[in-house]
PDB file of C-alpha atoms in Angstrom:
ATOM      1  CA  LYS A 206     -57.159 -58.649-174.738  1.00 64.00           C
ATOM      2  CA  GLU A 207     -57.839 -61.548-177.035  1.00 68.00           C
ATOM      3  CA  GLY A 208     -61.232 -60.221-178.149  1.00 67.00           C
ATOM      4  CA  ILE A 209     -63.115 -63.106-176.504  1.00 75.00           C
ATOM      5  CA  TYR A 210     -66.381 -62.217-174.751  1.00 83.00           C
ATOM      6  CA  PRO A 211     -67.996 -65.029-172.730  1.00 88.00           C
ATOM      7  CA  GLU A 212     -71.576 -63.901-173.536  1.00 90.00           C
ATOM      8  CA  VAL A 213     -70.826 -63.823-177.282  1.00 91.00           C
ATOM      9  CA  ARG A 214     -69.051 -67.188-177.228  1.00 92.00           C
ATOM     10  CA  LYS A 215     -71.880 -68.786-175.318  1.00 92.00           C
ATOM     11  CA  SER A 216     -74.321 -67.593-177.967  1.00 94.00           C
ATOM     12  CA  GLU A 217     -72.034 -68.715-180.781  1.00 95.00           C
ATOM     13  CA  ALA A 218     -72.005 -72.221-179.260  1.00 93.00           C
ATOM     14  CA  ARG A 219     -75.671 -72.389-180.302  1.00 93.00           C
ATOM     15  CA  PHE A 220     -75.476 -70.291-183.438  1.00 95.00           C
ATOM     16  CA  VAL A 221     -72.588 -72.154-185.181  1.00 96.00           C
ATOM     17  CA  PRO A 222     -74.176 -75.654-184.810  1.00 96.00           C
ATOM     18  CA  MET A 223     -77.460 -74.323-186.167  1.00 96.00           C
ATOM     19  CA  GLN A 224     -75.684 -72.876-189.216  1.00 96.00           C
ATOM     20  CA  LEU A 225     -74.016 -76.226-189.868  1.00 97.00           C
ATOM     21  CA  LYS A 226     -77.284 -78.042-189.358  1.00 96.00           C
ATOM     22  CA  GLU A 227     -78.965 -75.850-191.997  1.00 95.00           C
ATOM     23  CA  THR A 228     -76.120 -76.388-194.413  1.00 96.00           C
ATOM     24  CA  LEU A 229     -76.186 -80.179-193.991  1.00 96.00           C
ATOM     25  CA  GLN A 230     -79.978 -80.384-194.286  1.00 94.00           C
ATOM     26  CA  ALA A 231     -79.944 -78.204-197.432  1.00 94.00           C
ATOM     27  CA  THR A 232     -77.705 -80.744-199.220  1.00 94.00           C
ATOM     28  CA  GLY A 233     -80.466 -83.351-199.101  1.00 93.00           C
ATOM     29  CA  PHE A 234     -78.044 -86.164-198.238  1.00 93.00           C
ATOM     30  CA  TRP A 235     -78.638 -86.418-194.497  1.00 92.00           C
ATOM     31  CA  GLY A 236     -82.347 -86.389-193.890  1.00 87.00           C
ATOM     32  CA  ALA A 237     -83.286 -84.826-190.529  1.00 90.00           C
ATOM     33  CA  VAL A 238     -80.295 -83.115-188.856  1.00 94.00           C
ATOM     34  CA  ARG A 239     -80.763 -82.172-185.212  1.00 94.00           C
ATOM     35  CA  VAL A 240     -78.781 -80.061-182.772  1.00 94.00           C
ATOM     36  CA  VAL A 241     -78.672 -81.525-179.234  1.00 90.00           C
ATOM     37  CA  PRO A 242     -77.150 -80.118-176.070  1.00 83.00           C
ATOM     38  CA  GLU A 243     -75.017 -83.228-175.568  1.00 79.00           C
ATOM     39  CA  GLU A 244     -74.059 -86.262-177.604  1.00 69.00           C
ATOM     40  CA  THR A 245     -76.980 -88.608-178.180  1.00 68.00           C
ATOM     41  CA  SER A 246     -76.152 -92.315-178.157  1.00 66.00           C
ATOM     42  CA  SER A 247     -78.682 -93.343-180.821  1.00 78.00           C
ATOM     43  CA  ALA A 248     -77.712 -90.989-183.676  1.00 88.00           C
ATOM     44  CA  GLU A 249     -76.293 -92.787-186.704  1.00 92.00           C
ATOM     45  CA  VAL A 250     -73.708 -90.023-187.242  1.00 94.00           C
ATOM     46  CA  THR A 251     -72.633 -87.474-184.633  1.00 94.00           C
ATOM     47  CA  VAL A 252     -70.857 -84.185-185.273  1.00 96.00           C
ATOM     48  CA  THR A 253     -69.135 -82.482-182.347  1.00 95.00           C
ATOM     49  CA  GLY A 254     -66.938 -79.435-182.426  1.00 95.00           C
ATOM     50  CA  GLN A 255     -65.201 -76.609-180.658  1.00 95.00           C
ATOM     51  CA  ILE A 256     -64.886 -72.923-181.571  1.00 95.00           C
ATOM     52  CA  ILE A 257     -61.154 -72.172-181.518  1.00 94.00           C
ATOM     53  CA  LYS A 258     -61.375 -68.567-182.771  1.00 93.00           C
ATOM     54  CA  SER A 259     -64.193 -66.267-183.706  1.00 93.00           C
ATOM     55  CA  THR A 260     -63.532 -62.570-184.206  1.00 90.00           C
ATOM     56  CA  GLY A 261     -65.922 -61.492-186.977  1.00 90.00           C
ATOM     57  CA  LYS A 262     -62.927 -61.512-189.327  1.00 92.00           C
ATOM     58  CA  THR A 263     -61.763 -65.087-188.776  1.00 93.00           C
ATOM     59  CA  LEU A 264     -63.582 -68.231-187.778  1.00 95.00           C
ATOM     60  CA  VAL A 265     -61.705 -71.395-186.725  1.00 96.00           C
ATOM     61  CA  VAL A 266     -63.530 -74.503-185.577  1.00 97.00           C
ATOM     62  CA  GLU A 267     -62.339 -78.023-184.770  1.00 98.00           C
ATOM     63  CA  VAL A 268     -64.783 -80.711-185.903  1.00 97.00           C
ATOM     64  CA  GLN A 269     -65.057 -84.387-185.154  1.00 97.00           C
ATOM     65  CA  VAL A 270     -67.444 -86.719-187.002  1.00 96.00           C
ATOM     66  CA  ARG A 271     -68.087 -90.267-185.856  1.00 94.00           C
ATOM     67  CA  ASP A 272     -70.701 -92.880-186.597  1.00 94.00           C
ATOM     68  CA  ILE A 273     -72.540 -94.991-184.015  1.00 92.00           C
ATOM     69  CA  GLY A 274     -70.426 -97.989-184.923  1.00 91.00           C
ATOM     70  CA  GLY A 275     -67.336 -96.195-183.517  1.00 90.00           C
ATOM     71  CA  ARG A 276     -65.734 -95.342-186.835  1.00 92.00           C
ATOM     72  CA  GLU A 277     -64.098 -91.920-187.034  1.00 94.00           C
ATOM     73  CA  TRP A 278     -65.027 -90.137-190.261  1.00 95.00           C
ATOM     74  CA  LEU A 279     -63.395 -86.834-189.758  1.00 96.00           C
ATOM     75  CA  GLU A 280     -61.240 -84.862-187.314  1.00 97.00           C
ATOM     76  CA  GLU A 281     -60.225 -81.570-188.877  1.00 97.00           C
ATOM     77  CA  LYS A 282     -59.631 -77.932-188.081  1.00 98.00           C
ATOM     78  CA  TYR A 283     -61.380 -75.490-190.424  1.00 98.00           C
ATOM     79  CA  LYS A 284     -60.467 -71.863-190.849  1.00 97.00           C
ATOM     80  CA  GLN A 285     -62.003 -69.139-192.973  1.00 96.00           C
ATOM     81  CA  GLU A 286     -61.655 -65.421-193.375  1.00 95.00           C
ATOM     82  CA  ALA A 287     -65.049 -63.572-193.503  1.00 93.00           C
ATOM     83  CA  ASN A 288     -66.473 -62.616-196.844  1.00 91.00           C
ATOM     84  CA  PRO A 289     -66.373 -58.773-196.420  1.00 89.00           C
ATOM     85  CA  PHE A 290     -69.116 -58.200-198.996  1.00 89.00           C
ATOM     86  CA  VAL A 291     -71.630 -59.722-196.578  1.00 89.00           C
ATOM     87  CA  TYR A 292     -70.899 -56.886-194.207  1.00 87.00           C
ATOM     88  CA  ILE A 293     -70.985 -54.013-196.768  1.00 84.00           C
ATOM     89  CA  ASP A 294     -73.444 -55.197-199.456  1.00 79.00           C
ATOM     90  CA  GLU A 295     -77.114 -55.122-198.411  1.00 73.00           C
ATOM     91  CA  LYS A 296     -77.930 -57.613-201.189  1.00 70.00           C
ATOM     92  CA  GLN A 297     -75.748 -60.169-199.492  1.00 72.00           C
ATOM     93  CA  SER A 298     -76.607 -59.316-195.923  1.00 69.00           C
ATOM     94  CA  HIS A 299     -78.812 -62.411-195.662  1.00 76.00           C
ATOM     95  CA  LEU A 300     -75.797 -64.617-196.112  1.00 85.00           C
ATOM     96  CA  ASP A 301     -73.466 -65.794-193.396  1.00 91.00           C
ATOM     97  CA  PRO A 302     -69.897 -64.376-193.866  1.00 94.00           C
ATOM     98  CA  PHE A 303     -68.496 -67.870-193.088  1.00 95.00           C
ATOM     99  CA  SER A 304     -70.904 -69.933-195.221  1.00 94.00           C
ATOM    100  CA  GLY A 305     -67.919 -71.363-197.096  1.00 95.00           C
ATOM    101  CA  LEU A 306     -66.617 -73.000-193.945  1.00 97.00           C
ATOM    102  CA  TYR A 307     -69.914 -74.812-193.292  1.00 97.00           C
ATOM    103  CA  GLY A 308     -70.012 -75.839-196.932  1.00 96.00           C
ATOM    104  CA  GLN A 309     -66.521 -77.346-196.677  1.00 97.00           C
ATOM    105  CA  ILE A 310     -67.476 -79.378-193.620  1.00 97.00           C
ATOM    106  CA  ALA A 311     -70.594 -80.621-195.464  1.00 97.00           C
ATOM    107  CA  ASN A 312     -68.546 -81.546-198.550  1.00 97.00           C
ATOM    108  CA  ASP A 313     -65.944 -83.460-196.484  1.00 97.00           C
ATOM    109  CA  MET A 314     -68.717 -85.366-194.647  1.00 97.00           C
ATOM    110  CA  LEU A 315     -70.379 -86.252-197.984  1.00 96.00           C
ATOM    111  CA  GLU A 316     -67.078 -87.478-199.371  1.00 96.00           C
ATOM    112  CA  ARG A 317     -66.777 -89.891-196.426  1.00 95.00           C
ATOM    113  CA  LEU A 318     -70.395 -90.985-196.789  1.00 95.00           C
ATOM    114  CA  GLN A 319     -70.004 -91.783-200.477  1.00 94.00           C
ATOM    115  CA  LYS A 320     -67.070 -94.070-199.701  1.00 94.00           C
ATOM    116  CA  LEU A 321     -69.211 -96.256-197.476  1.00 92.00           C
ATOM    117  CA  ASP A 322     -70.663 -99.483-198.784  1.00 92.00           C
ATOM    118  CA  PRO A 323     -74.528 -99.463-198.802  1.00 92.00           C
ATOM    119  CA  LYS A 324     -74.432-102.525-196.519  1.00 91.00           C
ATOM    120  CA  LYS A 325     -72.435-100.559-193.922  1.00 91.00           C
ATOM    121  CA  ILE A 326     -74.932 -97.709-194.099  1.00 92.00           C
ATOM    122  CA  GLN A 327     -77.758-100.147-193.455  1.00 92.00           C
ATOM    123  CA  ASP A 328     -75.767-101.680-190.553  1.00 92.00           C
ATOM    124  CA  LEU A 329     -75.434 -98.179-188.973  1.00 93.00           C
ATOM    125  CA  ARG A 330     -79.195 -97.759-189.088  1.00 92.00           C
ATOM    126  CA  GLN A 331     -79.728-101.154-187.449  1.00 91.00           C
ATOM    127  CA  ILE A 332     -77.053-100.473-184.815  1.00 92.00           C
ATOM    128  CA  SER A 333     -78.796 -97.184-184.038  1.00 91.00           C
ATOM    129  CA  GLU A 334     -82.133 -98.914-183.635  1.00 90.00           C
ATOM    130  CA  LEU A 335     -80.709-101.746-181.519  1.00 89.00           C
ATOM    131  CA  ARG A 336     -78.690 -99.397-179.262  1.00 89.00           C
ATOM    132  CA  PHE A 337     -81.786 -97.297-178.510  1.00 89.00           C
ATOM    133  CA  ALA A 338     -83.768-100.459-177.899  1.00 89.00           C
ATOM    134  CA  SER A 339     -81.164-102.006-175.601  1.00 87.00           C
ATOM    135  CA  GLN A 340     -81.215 -98.877-173.450  1.00 84.00           C
ATOM    136  CA  LEU A 341     -84.978 -99.072-173.054  1.00 83.00           C
ATOM    137  CA  ALA A 342     -85.375-102.822-172.780  1.00 85.00           C
ATOM    138  CA  PRO A 343     -81.994-104.381-171.907  1.00 84.00           C
ATOM    139  CA  ALA A 344     -83.607-107.686-170.947  1.00 82.00           C
ATOM    140  CA  ASP A 345     -84.947-108.135-174.523  1.00 84.00           C
ATOM    141  CA  TYR A 346     -82.006-106.762-176.523  1.00 85.00           C
ATOM    142  CA  ASP A 347     -78.956-107.399-174.335  1.00 81.00           C
ATOM    143  CA  GLY A 348     -76.323-109.136-176.443  1.00 82.00           C
ATOM    144  CA  SER A 349     -77.642-107.739-179.744  1.00 87.00           C
ATOM    145  CA  LEU A 350     -74.518-105.609-180.067  1.00 87.00           C
ATOM    146  CA  GLU A 351     -70.938-106.172-179.174  1.00 87.00           C
ATOM    147  CA  VAL A 352     -67.778-104.062-179.383  1.00 86.00           C
ATOM    148  CA  ASN A 353     -64.903-105.802-181.215  1.00 88.00           C
ATOM    149  CA  LYS A 354     -61.159-105.465-180.539  1.00 85.00           C
ATOM    150  CA  LYS A 355     -60.934-102.403-182.740  1.00 83.00           C
ATOM    151  CA  GLY A 356     -63.575-100.633-180.678  1.00 83.00           C
ATOM    152  CA  ARG A 357     -66.179-100.959-183.438  1.00 87.00           C
ATOM    153  CA  MET A 358     -69.716-101.920-182.573  1.00 86.00           C
ATOM    154  CA  GLU A 359     -71.041-104.994-184.376  1.00 88.00           C
ATOM    155  CA  ILE A 360     -74.423-106.644-184.679  1.00 89.00           C
ATOM    156  CA  GLN A 361     -74.574-110.053-183.032  1.00 88.00           C
ATOM    157  CA  ARG A 362     -78.225-110.860-183.548  1.00 85.00           C
ATOM    158  CA  LEU A 363     -81.260-109.157-185.051  1.00 85.00           C
ATOM    159  CA  PRO A 364     -84.767-109.242-183.505  1.00 84.00           C
ATOM    160  CA  ALA A 365     -87.420-111.382-185.210  1.00 81.00           C
ATOM    161  CA  GLU A 366     -89.281-109.755-188.068  1.00 81.00           C
ATOM    162  CA  GLY A 367     -92.416-108.047-186.746  1.00 81.00           C
ATOM    163  CA  ASP A 368     -91.110-107.974-183.172  1.00 85.00           C
ATOM    164  CA  PRO A 369     -93.872-106.146-181.211  1.00 87.00           C
ATOM    165  CA  MET A 370     -91.424-104.834-178.628  1.00 88.00           C
ATOM    166  CA  LEU A 371     -89.314-103.228-181.397  1.00 87.00           C
ATOM    167  CA  ASP A 372     -92.480-101.540-182.704  1.00 89.00           C
ATOM    168  CA  ARG A 373     -93.121-100.089-179.260  1.00 91.00           C
ATOM    169  CA  VAL A 374     -89.509 -98.915-179.059  1.00 89.00           C
ATOM    170  CA  ALA A 375     -89.857 -97.267-182.457  1.00 89.00           C
ATOM    171  CA  MET A 376     -92.892 -95.333-181.195  1.00 92.00           C
ATOM    172  CA  ILE A 377     -90.917 -94.119-178.137  1.00 93.00           C
ATOM    173  CA  ARG A 378     -88.070 -93.128-180.374  1.00 90.00           C
ATOM    174  CA  GLU A 379     -90.420 -91.039-182.550  1.00 91.00           C
ATOM    175  CA  ARG A 380     -91.579 -89.193-179.428  1.00 92.00           C
ATOM    176  CA  ASP A 381     -87.947 -88.646-178.487  1.00 90.00           C
ATOM    177  CA  TYR A 382     -87.326 -87.126-181.934  1.00 90.00           C
ATOM    178  CA  MET A 383     -90.381 -84.896-181.402  1.00 92.00           C
ATOM    179  CA  PHE A 384     -88.926 -83.602-178.146  1.00 91.00           C
ATOM    180  CA  VAL A 385     -85.563 -82.863-179.841  1.00 91.00           C
ATOM    181  CA  ASP A 386     -87.362 -81.153-182.753  1.00 93.00           C
ATOM    182  CA  THR A 387     -89.154 -78.896-180.234  1.00 94.00           C
ATOM    183  CA  LEU A 388     -85.777 -78.110-178.655  1.00 92.00           C
ATOM    184  CA  ASN A 389     -84.438 -77.231-182.124  1.00 94.00           C
ATOM    185  CA  GLU A 390     -87.337 -74.785-182.634  1.00 95.00           C
ATOM    186  CA  TYR A 391     -86.145 -72.986-179.470  1.00 95.00           C
ATOM    187  CA  TYR A 392     -82.592 -72.908-180.854  1.00 94.00           C
ATOM    188  CA  SER A 393     -83.893 -71.509-184.162  1.00 95.00           C
ATOM    189  CA  GLU A 394     -85.858 -68.784-182.383  1.00 95.00           C
ATOM    190  CA  PHE A 395     -82.821 -67.897-180.267  1.00 94.00           C
ATOM    191  CA  CYS A 396     -80.587 -67.648-183.359  1.00 94.00           C
ATOM    192  CA  PHE A 397     -83.161 -65.562-185.134  1.00 93.00           C
ATOM    193  CA  SER A 398     -83.506 -63.178-182.188  1.00 95.00           C
ATOM    194  CA  MET A 399     -79.730 -62.739-181.836  1.00 94.00           C
ATOM    195  CA  GLU A 400     -78.939 -62.511-185.522  1.00 91.00           C
ATOM    196  CA  GLU A 401     -79.229 -58.747-186.075  1.00 90.00           C
ATOM    197  CA  ALA A 402     -77.230 -57.848-182.954  1.00 92.00           C
ATOM    198  CA  TYR A 403     -74.660 -60.603-183.673  1.00 93.00           C
ATOM    199  CA  ASP A 404     -74.188 -59.491-187.287  1.00 91.00           C
ATOM    200  CA  ASN A 405     -73.694 -55.929-186.122  1.00 91.00           C
ATOM    201  CA  TRP A 406     -71.078 -57.132-183.592  1.00 92.00           C
ATOM    202  CA  ARG A 407     -69.263 -59.172-186.254  1.00 92.00           C
ATOM    203  CA  SER A 408     -69.298 -56.309-188.717  1.00 91.00           C
ATOM    204  CA  PHE A 409     -67.884 -53.883-186.125  1.00 91.00           C
ATOM    205  CA  SER A 410     -65.309 -56.465-184.978  1.00 90.00           C
ATOM    206  CA  TYR A 411     -64.312 -57.025-188.554  1.00 91.00           C
ATOM    207  CA  GLU A 412     -63.582 -53.347-189.033  1.00 91.00           C
ATOM    208  CA  GLU A 413     -61.630 -53.254-185.802  1.00 88.00           C
ATOM    209  CA  GLN A 414     -59.517 -56.264-186.841  1.00 86.00           C
ATOM    210  CA  VAL A 415     -58.757 -54.742-190.270  1.00 88.00           C
ATOM    211  CA  ALA A 416     -57.818 -51.422-188.701  1.00 90.00           C
ATOM    212  CA  LEU A 417     -55.592 -53.185-186.198  1.00 86.00           C
ATOM    213  CA  ALA A 418     -53.846 -55.145-188.951  1.00 85.00           C
ATOM    214  CA  GLU A 419     -53.240 -51.905-190.919  1.00 89.00           C
TER     215      GLU A 419
END
């Protein structure tokens, strides 16, 4: 009745994050952007979201962006009507009909990033490293971080320069990144394999929605 199909929505739950990932990565401001099946505790900035409505004609998503220090950057609902030319013009068929929505999220995130002091950005990187290290070697890094009264994570002490344990942790973290990158390759292959059928479904659904409105 509402035009929601569980199989389609389940696929969209992988497709939409990958589209946002590609958009963020293309800006050049975020370095490596990775899609993970659940929130990872060591990411400097985490984007989570929920698909509120997706009909081929309209896309509505709710997005939350938080950094590892506990600061909320963004909590917004985004809505966009599909660009109809993507459906009818073969020259634009390679575009996503909702690319503007992903671009708006990327712009809002960049606006927040540019307001941050460079020292705070460096702190986020160090918090990220220490949090990962404390999970692997709590005996060595317990007490390095502390949550203040505002719920923000703060650095209490830094490891010594050239700490061999931190070097080993960094190597493990790189392997963890490699595993997630492999997972992202599977997500990419899945999105590529579903794209043609999904685009056809969205185009047909768009026509149905327009006809219904008329």
